[in-house]
Amino acid sequence: GQLDTTCHAFVGETVVLPCTTTPPGELTLSKSMLYWQIGTKELVHFFQNGQDSLEDQDEKFHGRTSLFLDQMKHGNLSLKISNVQLWDNAEYSCIYRQTENHQTKKSTIKLSVSGKN
């Protein structure tokens, strides 16, 4: 897939990986799924049926990720990662899927992490 944007952060910072969708009107979050993942196996954050669903979240992201829940219905699917670590350096996929019409939108965001010097 094509890279949509690159974000830069230093270790220990909080970074927002941008992802937006622009459908007409508001998103129906109860009929939406949002995956943030690295590659095909590492689940960074998962949202479905109107709420976070983090049972399968990769443990190294535990407690460090959050969505902008109040803005999601307006299409802001961005992911906030706090206390960024060197191993967060990766390409992240933001995958938004509507359960009714199976429409899927995917974007790729690269996070480049630098150590404090």
Short mmCIF file of C-alpha atoms in Angstrom, two decimals:
data_model
loop_
_atom_site.label_atom_id
_atom_site.label_comp_id
_atom_site.label_asym_id
_atom_site.label_seq_id
_atom_site.Cartn_x
_atom_site.Cartn_y
_atom_site.Cartn_z
CA GLY A 1 0.00 0.00 0.00
CA GLN A 2 0.97 3.58 -0.41
CA LEU A 3 2.26 5.64 2.50
CA ASP A 4 -0.10 8.47 3.36
CA THR A 5 1.98 10.41 5.85
CA THR A 6 4.97 10.23 8.17
CA CYS A 7 4.97 11.37 11.80
CA HIS A 8 8.03 12.08 13.90
CA ALA A 9 8.31 11.78 17.67
CA PHE A 10 10.96 11.55 20.35
CA VAL A 11 11.03 8.83 22.99
CA GLY A 12 8.69 9.69 25.87
CA GLU A 13 6.51 12.05 23.86
CA THR A 14 2.86 11.72 22.93
CA VAL A 15 2.15 11.48 19.21
CA VAL A 16 -1.06 11.55 17.20
CA LEU A 17 -1.17 9.38 14.08
CA PRO A 18 -3.64 11.16 11.79
CA CYS A 19 -6.44 9.29 10.08
CA THR A 20 -9.66 10.78 8.81
CA THR A 21 -12.52 9.58 6.70
CA THR A 22 -14.78 11.93 4.81
CA PRO A 23 -18.16 10.39 4.18
CA PRO A 24 -21.22 12.59 3.85
CA GLY A 25 -22.85 13.02 7.24
CA GLU A 26 -21.80 11.38 10.46
CA LEU A 27 -20.33 7.93 10.93
CA THR A 28 -22.52 5.38 12.67
CA LEU A 29 -20.03 4.16 15.25
CA SER A 30 -22.28 1.33 16.40
CA LYS A 31 -21.93 -0.12 12.90
CA SER A 32 -18.23 0.59 12.46
CA MET A 33 -14.97 -1.18 13.10
CA LEU A 34 -11.65 0.58 13.37
CA TYR A 35 -8.38 -1.29 13.42
CA TRP A 36 -5.03 0.30 14.05
CA GLN A 37 -2.34 -2.26 13.40
CA ILE A 38 1.26 -2.87 12.40
CA GLY A 39 1.60 -5.34 9.58
CA THR A 40 -1.04 -8.05 9.72
CA LYS A 41 -0.47 -9.41 13.21
CA GLU A 42 0.24 -6.62 15.66
CA LEU A 43 -2.98 -5.04 16.90
CA VAL A 44 -2.36 -1.56 18.23
CA HIS A 45 -5.96 -0.50 18.90
CA PHE A 46 -9.38 -1.89 18.00
CA PHE A 47 -12.77 -0.20 18.21
CA GLN A 48 -16.11 -1.82 17.43
CA ASN A 49 -19.79 -1.43 18.24
CA GLY A 50 -19.18 2.06 19.56
CA GLN A 51 -16.44 1.22 22.04
CA ASP A 52 -12.82 0.22 22.48
CA SER A 53 -12.21 -3.52 22.30
CA LEU A 54 -8.68 -4.16 23.53
CA GLU A 55 -8.65 -7.85 24.50
CA ASP A 56 -6.37 -8.69 21.59
CA GLN A 57 -4.27 -5.53 21.77
CA ASP A 58 -0.53 -6.14 21.59
CA GLU A 59 0.68 -5.91 25.19
CA LYS A 60 3.42 -3.41 24.47
CA PHE A 61 0.74 -0.84 23.61
CA HIS A 62 -1.30 -1.61 26.73
CA GLY A 63 -2.51 1.59 28.36
CA ARG A 64 -0.75 3.85 25.87
CA THR A 65 -3.28 4.23 23.04
CA SER A 66 -6.49 6.20 22.78
CA LEU A 67 -8.90 7.44 20.15
CA PHE A 68 -10.66 10.79 20.01
CA LEU A 69 -14.01 9.29 20.91
CA ASP A 70 -15.90 12.58 20.84
CA GLN A 71 -14.65 13.34 17.32
CA MET A 72 -14.89 9.91 15.74
CA LYS A 73 -18.41 10.28 14.48
CA HIS A 74 -17.23 13.31 12.50
CA GLY A 75 -14.56 11.20 10.81
CA ASN A 76 -11.53 11.71 13.06
CA LEU A 77 -10.08 8.22 13.44
CA SER A 78 -6.66 9.40 14.63
CA LEU A 79 -4.76 7.40 17.24
CA LYS A 80 -2.93 8.95 20.17
CA ILE A 81 0.07 7.03 21.48
CA SER A 82 1.55 8.23 24.76
CA ASN A 83 5.06 7.65 26.10
CA VAL A 84 6.42 6.75 22.66
CA GLN A 85 9.21 4.14 22.65
CA LEU A 86 11.87 3.30 20.08
CA TRP A 87 10.08 0.04 19.25
CA ASP A 88 6.99 2.02 18.21
CA ASN A 89 8.95 2.96 15.09
CA ALA A 90 6.85 1.29 12.38
CA GLU A 91 4.28 1.69 9.64
CA TYR A 92 0.77 1.73 11.07
CA SER A 93 -2.40 0.90 9.18
CA CYS A 94 -5.64 2.68 9.98
CA ILE A 95 -8.44 0.43 8.71
CA TYR A 96 -12.01 1.63 8.97
CA ARG A 97 -14.80 -0.75 8.04
CA GLN A 98 -18.54 -0.23 7.97
CA THR A 99 -20.39 -3.39 8.88
CA GLU A 100 -23.48 -2.63 6.81
CA ASN A 101 -22.02 -2.04 3.37
CA HIS A 102 -18.59 -3.57 4.02
CA GLN A 103 -16.96 -0.43 2.76
CA THR A 104 -13.35 -0.33 3.90
CA LYS A 105 -10.95 2.57 4.02
CA LYS A 106 -7.30 2.01 4.74
CA SER A 107 -4.46 4.43 5.19
CA THR A 108 -0.85 3.94 6.18
CA ILE A 109 1.02 6.19 8.59
CA LYS A 110 4.73 5.80 9.28
CA LEU A 111 5.94 6.68 12.75
CA SER A 112 9.59 7.63 12.94
CA VAL A 113 10.87 7.62 16.53
CA SER A 114 14.11 9.30 17.60
CA GLY A 115 15.96 8.81 20.84
CA LYS A 116 16.60 11.78 23.07
CA ASN A 117 20.06 13.14 22.36
#
